[in-house]
Coordinates of C-alpha atoms and ligand atoms in Angstrom, one line a residue:
M354 CA 0.0 0.0 0.0
N355 CA 1.3 3.4 -0.9
R356 CA 1.9 5.9 1.9
L357 CA -0.2 9.0 1.3
V358 CA 1.6 12.3 1.4
V359 CA -0.7 15.3 1.4
V360 CA 0.8 18.7 0.6
S361 CA -1.3 21.8 1.3
N362 CA -0.5 25.4 2.1
R363 CA -2.2 25.3 5.5
V364 CA -1.7 22.2 7.6
T365 CA -4.1 21.6 10.5
I366 CA -2.4 19.7 13.3
P367 CA -5.3 18.6 15.5
S368 CA -3.5 19.0 18.8
A369 CA -2.0 22.4 18.0
G370 CA -5.4 24.0 17.5
A371 CA -4.4 25.3 14.1
K372 CA -6.9 27.1 11.9
A373 CA -9.2 24.6 10.1
G374 CA -10.4 25.7 6.8
G375 CA -12.7 23.9 4.3
L376 CA -9.7 22.0 2.9
A377 CA -8.7 20.7 6.4
V378 CA -12.2 19.7 7.2
A379 CA -12.5 17.7 4.0
L380 CA -9.1 15.9 4.5
N381 CA -8.9 15.3 8.3
E382 CA -10.8 12.0 8.4
L383 CA -9.0 10.5 5.4
M384 CA -5.7 11.2 6.9
E385 CA -6.7 10.0 10.4
R386 CA -7.9 6.7 8.9
Q387 CA -5.3 6.1 6.3
G388 CA -2.3 7.6 8.1
G389 CA 0.6 9.2 6.2
L390 CA 2.5 12.5 6.0
W391 CA 0.9 15.9 5.8
F392 CA 3.3 18.6 4.7
G393 CA 3.0 22.4 4.3
W394 CA 3.3 25.8 5.8
S395 CA 3.1 26.2 9.6
G396 CA 0.9 29.3 9.3
R397 CA 3.7 31.4 10.8
A398 CA 6.1 33.9 9.2
S399 CA 9.6 34.1 10.7
D400 CA 13.1 35.2 9.7
D401 CA 14.7 32.4 11.7
A402 CA 16.7 30.3 9.3
A403 CA 16.1 27.1 11.3
S404 CA 12.3 27.3 11.4
T405 CA 12.0 28.3 7.7
S406 CA 14.3 25.5 6.4
K407 CA 13.9 22.6 8.8
P408 CA 10.5 21.1 9.1
A409 CA 8.9 20.8 12.5
I410 CA 7.6 17.2 12.8
V411 CA 4.6 16.3 15.0
D412 CA 3.2 12.8 15.2
H413 CA -0.5 12.5 15.9
G414 CA -2.0 9.0 15.7
S415 CA -0.9 7.5 12.4
V416 CA -0.3 10.9 10.8
Q417 CA 3.0 12.7 10.7
Y418 CA 2.7 16.5 10.3
A419 CA 5.7 18.3 8.9
T420 CA 5.5 22.1 8.7
V421 CA 7.9 25.0 7.9
D422 CA 7.6 28.7 8.5
L423 CA 7.6 31.1 5.6
T424 CA 9.9 34.1 5.7
H425 CA 8.1 37.5 6.1
E426 CA 9.1 38.3 2.5
E427 CA 7.7 35.0 1.3
Y428 CA 4.5 35.5 3.3
R429 CA 4.0 38.9 1.6
R430 CA 4.9 37.9 -2.0
Y431 CA 3.8 34.2 -2.2
Y432 CA 0.8 34.1 0.1
T433 CA -0.6 37.6 0.2
D434 CA 0.4 39.0 -3.2
F435 CA 0.4 36.2 -5.7
S436 CA -1.8 33.4 -4.1
N437 CA -4.4 35.8 -2.7
G438 CA -4.0 38.9 -4.8
T439 CA -3.5 37.3 -8.2
L440 CA -4.5 33.6 -8.3
W441 CA -7.6 33.8 -6.0
P442 CA -9.4 36.4 -8.0
L443 CA -8.2 34.9 -11.3
M444 CA -9.6 31.4 -10.4
H445 CA -12.9 33.1 -9.5
S446 CA -12.9 35.0 -12.8
L447 CA -12.8 38.3 -10.9
T448 CA -10.0 39.8 -13.1
E449 CA -10.8 43.4 -12.2
Q450 CA -9.7 42.5 -8.6
M451 CA -6.6 40.9 -9.7
H452 CA -3.1 42.4 -9.1
F453 CA -0.1 41.2 -11.0
D454 CA 3.5 41.7 -10.2
R455 CA 6.2 39.6 -11.9
R456 CA 8.3 39.6 -8.7
S457 CA 5.4 38.0 -6.8
L458 CA 5.1 35.3 -9.5
A459 CA 8.8 34.7 -9.1
A460 CA 8.5 34.5 -5.3
Y461 CA 5.5 32.1 -5.7
R462 CA 7.5 29.8 -7.9
A463 CA 10.5 30.0 -5.6
V464 CA 8.4 29.1 -2.5
N465 CA 6.9 26.1 -4.5
E466 CA 10.5 25.0 -5.2
R467 CA 11.7 25.6 -1.7
L468 CA 8.9 23.6 -0.3
S469 CA 9.7 20.8 -2.7
D470 CA 13.3 20.8 -1.6
I471 CA 12.2 20.5 2.0
L472 CA 9.7 17.8 1.2
L473 CA 12.2 15.7 -0.8
P474 CA 14.1 14.1 2.0
L475 CA 10.9 13.2 3.8
L476 CA 9.6 11.1 0.8
R477 CA 9.7 7.4 0.6
P478 CA 9.8 5.1 -2.4
D479 CA 6.2 3.9 -2.0
D480 CA 4.6 7.3 -1.6
A481 CA 1.6 8.7 -3.5
I482 CA 1.6 12.5 -3.3
W483 CA -1.6 14.5 -3.2
I484 CA -1.1 18.3 -3.6
H485 CA -3.9 20.7 -2.9
D486 CA -5.0 24.1 -4.1
Y487 CA -4.0 27.2 -5.9
H488 CA -1.0 28.0 -3.6
L489 CA 0.9 25.1 -5.0
L490 CA 0.3 25.0 -8.7
A491 CA 4.0 24.9 -9.5
M492 CA 4.8 22.0 -7.2
P493 CA 4.1 19.0 -9.5
A494 CA 6.8 20.3 -11.9
A495 CA 9.1 21.2 -9.1
L496 CA 8.9 17.7 -7.6
R497 CA 9.4 16.1 -11.0
A498 CA 12.4 18.3 -11.7
R499 CA 13.9 17.0 -8.4
G500 CA 13.6 13.4 -9.6
V501 CA 10.3 12.4 -7.9
T502 CA 8.7 9.6 -9.9
A503 CA 5.9 8.8 -7.4
P504 CA 2.3 9.2 -8.5
I505 CA 1.3 12.9 -8.1
G506 CA -2.3 14.0 -7.8
F507 CA -3.5 17.6 -7.7
F508 CA -6.8 18.9 -6.5
L509 CA -8.0 22.4 -7.0
H510 CA -10.5 23.6 -4.3
T511 CA -11.4 26.8 -6.2
P512 CA -13.2 27.1 -9.6
F513 CA -11.0 27.1 -12.7
P514 CA -11.6 30.0 -15.2
S515 CA -12.2 29.8 -19.0
P516 CA -9.1 30.0 -21.3
D517 CA -9.8 33.6 -22.1
I518 CA -9.9 34.7 -18.4
L519 CA -6.9 32.6 -17.6
S520 CA -4.9 34.3 -20.4
S521 CA -5.3 37.6 -18.6
V522 CA -2.5 36.6 -16.3
P523 CA 1.0 36.7 -17.9
D524 CA 2.7 33.3 -17.9
A525 CA -0.6 31.3 -17.9
A526 CA 1.1 28.7 -20.1
V527 CA 3.8 28.1 -17.6
I528 CA 1.4 27.7 -14.7
I529 CA -0.6 25.1 -16.7
R530 CA 2.5 23.2 -17.8
D531 CA 3.7 23.0 -14.2
L532 CA 0.4 21.5 -13.2
L533 CA 0.6 19.0 -16.1
S534 CA 3.5 17.3 -14.4
A535 CA 0.8 15.6 -12.1
D536 CA -0.8 12.3 -13.1
L537 CA -4.3 13.2 -12.0
I538 CA -5.8 16.7 -11.8
G539 CA -9.1 17.0 -10.0
F540 CA -11.6 19.8 -9.9
Q541 CA -14.9 20.5 -8.0
T542 CA -17.1 20.3 -11.1
A543 CA -17.2 19.1 -14.7
N544 CA -17.3 22.7 -15.8
D545 CA -14.0 23.5 -14.0
A546 CA -12.4 20.3 -15.5
E547 CA -13.5 21.3 -19.0
N548 CA -12.1 24.9 -18.5
F549 CA -8.8 23.4 -17.5
A550 CA -8.7 20.9 -20.4
A551 CA -9.6 23.6 -22.9
S552 CA -6.9 25.9 -21.4
A553 CA -4.3 23.1 -21.4
H554 CA -5.1 22.6 -25.1
R555 CA -5.3 26.2 -26.2
I556 CA -2.6 27.8 -24.1
A557 CA -0.2 25.0 -23.3
G558 CA -0.5 22.9 -26.4
A559 CA -1.7 19.7 -24.7
T560 CA -3.7 17.2 -26.8
R561 CA -7.2 16.3 -25.7
L562 CA -7.8 12.6 -25.6
P563 CA -11.2 10.8 -25.7
G564 CA -12.4 10.2 -22.1
G565 CA -11.2 13.6 -20.9
S566 CA -7.4 12.9 -20.5
L567 CA -4.7 15.1 -21.8
R568 CA -1.4 14.3 -23.4
I569 CA 1.8 16.4 -23.3
A570 CA 5.4 15.5 -23.7
G571 CA 4.5 11.8 -24.2
R572 CA 2.6 11.5 -20.9
D573 CA -1.1 11.1 -20.3
I574 CA -2.8 13.1 -17.5
R575 CA -6.2 12.3 -16.2
V576 CA -8.5 15.2 -15.5
G577 CA -11.8 14.8 -13.7
A578 CA -14.4 16.2 -11.3
F579 CA -14.4 15.2 -7.7
P580 CA -16.9 17.4 -5.8
V581 CA -15.9 17.9 -2.2
E582 CA -18.4 16.5 0.3
I583 CA -19.2 17.0 4.0
D584 CA -20.4 14.4 6.5
P585 CA -24.1 15.2 6.3
Q586 CA -25.3 12.7 8.9
E587 CA -22.7 13.8 11.5
F588 CA -23.5 17.5 10.8
A589 CA -27.2 16.8 11.2
R590 CA -26.6 15.3 14.6
T591 CA -24.3 18.2 15.6
A592 CA -27.0 20.7 14.6
E593 CA -29.7 18.9 16.4
T594 CA -27.7 18.8 19.6
A595 CA -26.6 22.4 19.2
S596 CA -30.2 23.6 18.8
H597 CA -30.5 23.0 22.6
N598 CA -27.3 24.8 23.6
S599 CA -27.1 28.2 25.2
D600 CA -25.8 30.0 22.1
T601 CA -28.7 28.9 20.0
Q602 CA -31.2 29.6 22.8
R603 CA -29.9 33.1 23.2
L604 CA -30.2 33.7 19.5
R605 CA -33.7 32.3 19.5
R606 CA -34.8 34.5 22.4
S607 CA -33.3 37.6 20.7
L608 CA -35.3 36.9 17.5
D609 CA -38.6 36.9 19.4
G610 CA -40.5 34.9 16.8
Q611 CA -39.0 36.7 13.7
S612 CA -37.8 34.5 10.8
L613 CA -34.0 34.2 10.7
I614 CA -32.2 34.7 7.5
L615 CA -28.6 33.5 7.9
G616 CA -25.4 34.0 5.9
V617 CA -22.1 32.3 7.0
D618 CA -19.0 33.2 5.0
R619 CA -15.4 34.3 5.2
M620 CA -15.3 38.0 4.5
D621 CA -14.1 37.5 1.0
P622 CA -14.8 39.5 -2.2
T623 CA -15.8 36.2 -4.0
K624 CA -18.7 35.6 -1.5
G625 CA -21.0 38.2 -3.1
L626 CA -21.5 40.0 0.2
R627 CA -22.0 43.5 -1.2
H628 CA -24.6 42.2 -3.7
R629 CA -26.2 40.2 -0.9
L630 CA -26.7 43.2 1.3
A631 CA -28.0 45.1 -1.8
G632 CA -30.5 42.3 -2.4
Y633 CA -31.7 42.4 1.3
R634 CA -32.0 46.2 1.0
R635 CA -34.2 45.8 -2.1
L636 CA -36.4 43.4 -0.1
L637 CA -36.8 45.9 2.7
E638 CA -37.6 48.7 0.2
T639 CA -40.1 46.8 -1.8
R640 CA -41.9 44.7 0.9
P641 CA -42.4 46.9 3.9
A642 CA -44.9 44.4 5.3
L643 CA -42.1 41.9 5.9
R644 CA -39.9 44.4 7.8
R645 CA -40.5 43.5 11.4
A646 CA -41.0 39.8 10.6
M647 CA -37.4 38.9 9.9
T648 CA -33.8 39.5 10.9
F649 CA -30.8 38.9 8.7
V650 CA -27.7 37.6 10.6
Q651 CA -24.6 37.7 8.4
I652 CA -21.5 36.1 9.9
A653 CA -18.6 37.4 7.7
A654 CA -15.5 36.0 9.5
E655 CA -12.5 38.3 9.0
S656 CA -10.0 36.9 6.5
R657 CA -6.8 37.9 4.7
Q658 CA -6.8 41.4 5.9
E659 CA -3.4 42.1 4.5
V660 CA -4.9 42.1 1.0
D661 CA -6.3 45.5 0.0
N662 CA -9.5 44.2 -1.5
Y663 CA -10.4 42.5 1.7
Q664 CA -10.0 45.7 3.7
Y665 CA -12.1 47.6 1.2
L666 CA -14.8 45.0 1.5
R667 CA -14.8 45.3 5.2
E668 CA -15.3 49.1 4.9
D669 CA -18.0 48.7 2.3
L670 CA -19.9 46.2 4.4
D671 CA -19.7 48.3 7.5
R672 CA -21.0 51.3 5.6
M673 CA -23.8 49.3 3.8
S674 CA -25.0 47.6 7.0
G675 CA -25.0 50.9 8.9
S676 CA -27.1 52.4 6.1
I677 CA -29.6 49.5 6.1
N678 CA -30.0 49.7 9.8
S679 CA -30.3 53.5 10.0
T680 CA -32.7 53.6 7.1
F681 CA -35.0 50.7 8.0
G682 CA -34.3 50.0 11.7
E683 CA -36.4 51.1 14.6
A684 CA -35.8 51.5 18.3
D685 CA -36.9 48.0 19.0
W686 CA -35.9 46.2 15.7
L687 CA -32.8 46.1 13.6
P688 CA -33.1 44.4 10.2
L689 CA -29.4 43.3 9.9
R690 CA -26.8 42.0 12.3
L691 CA -23.4 41.9 10.6
T692 CA -20.5 40.4 12.5
A693 CA -16.9 39.9 11.4
R694 CA -16.4 37.3 14.2
G695 CA -16.7 33.6 13.2
G696 CA -18.2 31.1 15.6
S697 CA -17.4 27.5 16.6
R698 CA -18.7 24.7 14.4
D699 CA -21.3 23.7 16.9
T700 CA -22.6 27.3 17.3
I701 CA -22.9 27.8 13.6
A702 CA -24.6 24.4 13.2
G703 CA -27.2 25.4 15.8
Y704 CA -27.8 28.7 14.1
M705 CA -28.2 27.0 10.8
R706 CA -31.0 24.8 12.2
E707 CA -32.7 27.8 13.6
A708 CA -32.6 29.7 10.3
R709 CA -35.7 29.8 8.1
I710 CA -33.4 30.8 5.2
G711 CA -29.8 29.9 4.4
L712 CA -28.6 32.7 2.1
V713 CA -25.5 31.5 0.2
T714 CA -24.8 33.8 -2.8
P715 CA -21.1 33.7 -3.8
L716 CA -20.3 35.4 -7.1
R717 CA -18.4 32.2 -7.8
D718 CA -17.3 29.4 -5.6
G719 CA -15.4 26.1 -6.1
M720 CA -18.0 24.2 -4.1
N721 CA -19.3 26.0 -1.0
L722 CA -19.7 23.6 1.8
V723 CA -21.8 26.0 3.9
A724 CA -24.7 25.2 1.4
K725 CA -24.4 21.5 2.1
E726 CA -24.1 22.1 5.9
Y727 CA -27.2 24.2 5.9
V728 CA -29.2 21.4 4.2
A729 CA -27.8 18.9 6.7
A730 CA -28.6 21.1 9.7
Q731 CA -32.4 21.3 9.0
N732 CA -35.2 19.9 11.0
P733 CA -36.9 17.5 8.6
D734 CA -40.3 18.3 10.1
D735 CA -40.0 22.1 9.6
P736 CA -37.0 22.7 7.3
G737 CA -35.7 26.1 6.1
V738 CA -35.1 27.1 2.5
L739 CA -31.7 27.3 0.9
I740 CA -31.1 30.2 -1.5
L741 CA -28.0 29.4 -3.5
S742 CA -26.0 31.2 -6.1
K743 CA -26.1 29.4 -9.4
F744 CA -22.4 30.1 -9.7
A745 CA -21.4 28.0 -6.7
G746 CA -20.1 24.5 -7.5
A747 CA -22.7 23.2 -5.0
A748 CA -25.5 24.4 -7.3
R749 CA -24.6 21.5 -9.7
Q750 CA -25.8 19.1 -7.0
L751 CA -28.3 21.2 -5.1
G752 CA -30.7 22.1 -7.9
A753 CA -33.7 21.9 -5.6
A754 CA -32.6 25.1 -3.8
L755 CA -33.9 28.5 -4.9
L756 CA -31.1 29.3 -7.4
V757 CA -30.3 32.9 -7.9
N758 CA -28.0 35.1 -9.9
P759 CA -25.9 36.7 -7.1
V760 CA -25.5 40.1 -8.7
D761 CA -29.2 40.6 -9.2
A762 CA -30.6 42.4 -6.2
D763 CA -34.2 41.9 -7.4
E764 CA -33.7 38.2 -7.9
I765 CA -32.3 37.9 -4.4
A766 CA -35.2 40.0 -3.0
D767 CA -37.7 37.9 -4.8
A768 CA -36.1 34.6 -3.6
L769 CA -36.1 35.9 0.0
D770 CA -39.8 36.9 -0.3
N771 CA -40.7 33.5 -1.9
A772 CA -38.8 31.6 0.9
L773 CA -40.3 33.6 3.7
R774 CA -43.8 32.8 2.4
M775 CA -43.1 29.2 1.3
S776 CA -45.6 26.7 2.7
R777 CA -44.3 23.9 4.9
P778 CA -45.1 21.1 2.4
E779 CA -43.1 22.9 -0.3
R780 CA -40.2 23.5 2.1
Q781 CA -40.3 19.8 3.0
D782 CA -40.4 18.7 -0.6
R783 CA -37.5 20.9 -1.6
W784 CA -35.5 19.9 1.5
M785 CA -36.1 16.2 0.9
A786 CA -34.8 16.5 -2.6
L787 CA -31.6 18.3 -1.3
W788 CA -31.1 15.8 1.5
E789 CA -31.5 12.8 -0.9
T790 CA -28.7 14.3 -2.9
I791 CA -26.2 14.6 -0.1
K792 CA -27.2 12.1 2.6
D793 CA -25.1 9.2 1.4
T794 CA -22.0 11.2 0.6
S795 CA -19.0 11.8 3.0
A796 CA -15.8 13.7 3.1
L797 CA -14.0 10.4 3.5
G798 CA -15.7 9.0 0.3
W799 CA -14.5 12.1 -1.6
G800 CA -10.9 11.6 -0.4
R801 CA -11.0 7.9 -1.2
S802 CA -12.4 8.4 -4.7
F803 CA -9.6 10.8 -5.5
V804 CA -6.9 8.6 -4.0
N805 CA -8.2 5.5 -5.8
A806 CA -8.3 7.4 -9.1
L807 CA -4.7 8.5 -8.4
A808 CA -3.7 4.8 -8.0
D809 CA -5.6 3.9 -11.2
S810 CA -3.8 6.7 -13.2
G811 CA -0.5 5.4 -11.9
E812 CA -1.3 1.9 -13.0
S813 CA -2.7 3.0 -16.4
Q814 CA 0.7 4.4 -17.2
G815 CA 2.0 0.9 -16.8
G816 CA 3.1 1.4 -13.3
R817 CA 5.4 4.1 -14.4
V818 CA 4.4 7.6 -13.6
Q819 CA 7.3 9.8 -14.6
R820 CA 11.0 9.6 -15.0
P821 CA 13.1 12.6 -14.0
G822 CA 14.5 13.0 -17.5
D823 CA 11.1 13.2 -19.2
L824 CA 10.5 16.8 -18.1
S825 CA 13.7 18.5 -19.1
P826 CA 14.3 22.1 -18.2
A827 CA 13.9 22.8 -21.9
T828 CA 10.3 21.7 -21.7
F829 CA 9.7 23.6 -18.4
P830 CA 12.1 26.5 -18.6
N831 CA 11.2 28.0 -15.3
V832 CA 12.0 24.9 -13.3
G833 CA 15.6 24.6 -12.4
S834 CA 17.5 21.5 -13.3
K835 CA 20.3 21.4 -10.7
A836 CA 18.3 19.7 -8.0
A837 CA 17.1 17.2 -10.5
D838 CA 20.6 16.3 -11.5
R839 CA 21.7 16.2 -7.9
R840 CA 18.9 14.1 -6.6
G841 CA 17.6 12.1 -9.5
A842 CA 20.0 9.2 -8.7
E843 CA 19.1 9.1 -5.1
L844 CA 15.4 8.6 -5.6
R845 CA 14.6 5.2 -7.0
L846 CA 10.9 5.1 -6.3
V847 CA 9.1 1.8 -6.9
P848 CA 6.3 1.9 -9.4
P849 CA 2.8 2.3 -7.8
T850 CA 1.1 -1.0 -7.4
S851 CA -2.3 -0.6 -5.8
L852 CA -3.4 2.1 -3.4
S853 CA -6.1 1.2 -1.0
V854 CA -7.4 3.5 1.7
N855 CA -9.5 1.1 3.7
Ligands
LIG1384 O1 -9.7 26.8 -1.1 C1 -9.9 27.9 -0.3 C2 -9.3 27.8 1.1 O2 -7.9 27.5 1.0 C3 -10.0 26.9 2.0 O3 -9.5 25.7 2.1 C4 -9.9 27.6 3.3 O4 -11.1 27.5 4.1 C5 -9.8 29.1 3.0 O5 -9.3 29.1 1.6 C6 -8.8 29.8 4.0 O6 -8.0 30.7 3.4 P1 -6.6 31.1 4.1 O7 -5.8 29.9 4.2 O8 -6.1 32.1 3.1 O9 -7.0 31.7 5.4

């Protein structure tokens, strides 16, 4: 059995109380059950040479966590500027929010290479490597250039833009070619996979093969959709229990019988928060009779405040929410409660069960697990209504939600009105259709399906994934060759046999 090596920008060490994002939630159980190595950034910036170059190793159960610090300069250039200032808006097709600076791209590539150098001595011959997300697009090529022949899978948690949008960033071809050093490249939806395949063909010259694979430099790369899942049954139990806890009871008392509209997001420009508040404002303007019958609670947890666009968003939301409350609020009723503080998973689950409406309207989203959690949290006897952006990956599965265009204030207002007035039988029908879609899925099942596909793609290449010499620096000009020359001989990795995650 291959050892699984997960590589992600953020690494969540359970005992260290590190920050758990969507990625960590999706991967934790797989890693706990399967064991393996989880490698990435510690979440800290430091200029101490030891902590930036020597991985800190923590063993927890059968998982070994290996993390390194970034330097302050790397944090600024690689994480803040290029990952979050360039790639994040690009992946979400929000090019007008995208900054580009060639020096940040160079730093991004350098960090991907430096992380590869640090990972290399930790690798074993029987490893299967699974790299995650937009921070590490250059890593498959960097590992190959260092002689790694193990199967490499890559999964993108964000959407992937169309070839035209992608071309708006200089060096798009290089970014794609780097990724094509992986054996399996997974996306949240078939649409994202198609955008990638079309870009790889048009921008990087890959050949499209029947069945969705790509061919470049004599290698076949599998491309597919692997929608991330939650654990719906477990989340349903958590929400039911939380509905009796003190946080939920306090919220319930404060609502005094009004219908709760709930939004739960990171405070991120992709989440459609400005448009969402505009939609709610439109509802208040056009349906005065509803005013005192509802309260909108928007949890917008502060995030990435070093990036200018996130600061502007915070300022805009503060201004917009102040204006909504001063225009429509009264001494004993405020229409909107906006908070930049997140809450614990239990607290949020309890709030979700309490909410008559889950309002999830990102401008674009890879998946959006909040939408799935909202469905799981509902009381089947008296469920709430999910209003969901048609541009969230989750909309591909959750078609029984009220789907809206997130930039259309009238459409949001109409959907809110519809949901607030919806009869219990219709709410139950819609909820049942949503629940049927997710009830048998799990985060573990998602992880297993990707890892099994990675094993298959290794085998379909005749047990041979990639030799160091195949991707010469001439093919991938931005990847240095020295390390490959130095280490190619040391790494004689056995071909993948079968990879089971039972
Ligand atoms: O894919 C998006 C993602 O990386 C999620 O996994 C995570 O929840 C979120 O972004 C957190 O962002 P950051 O690591 O920048 O705080």
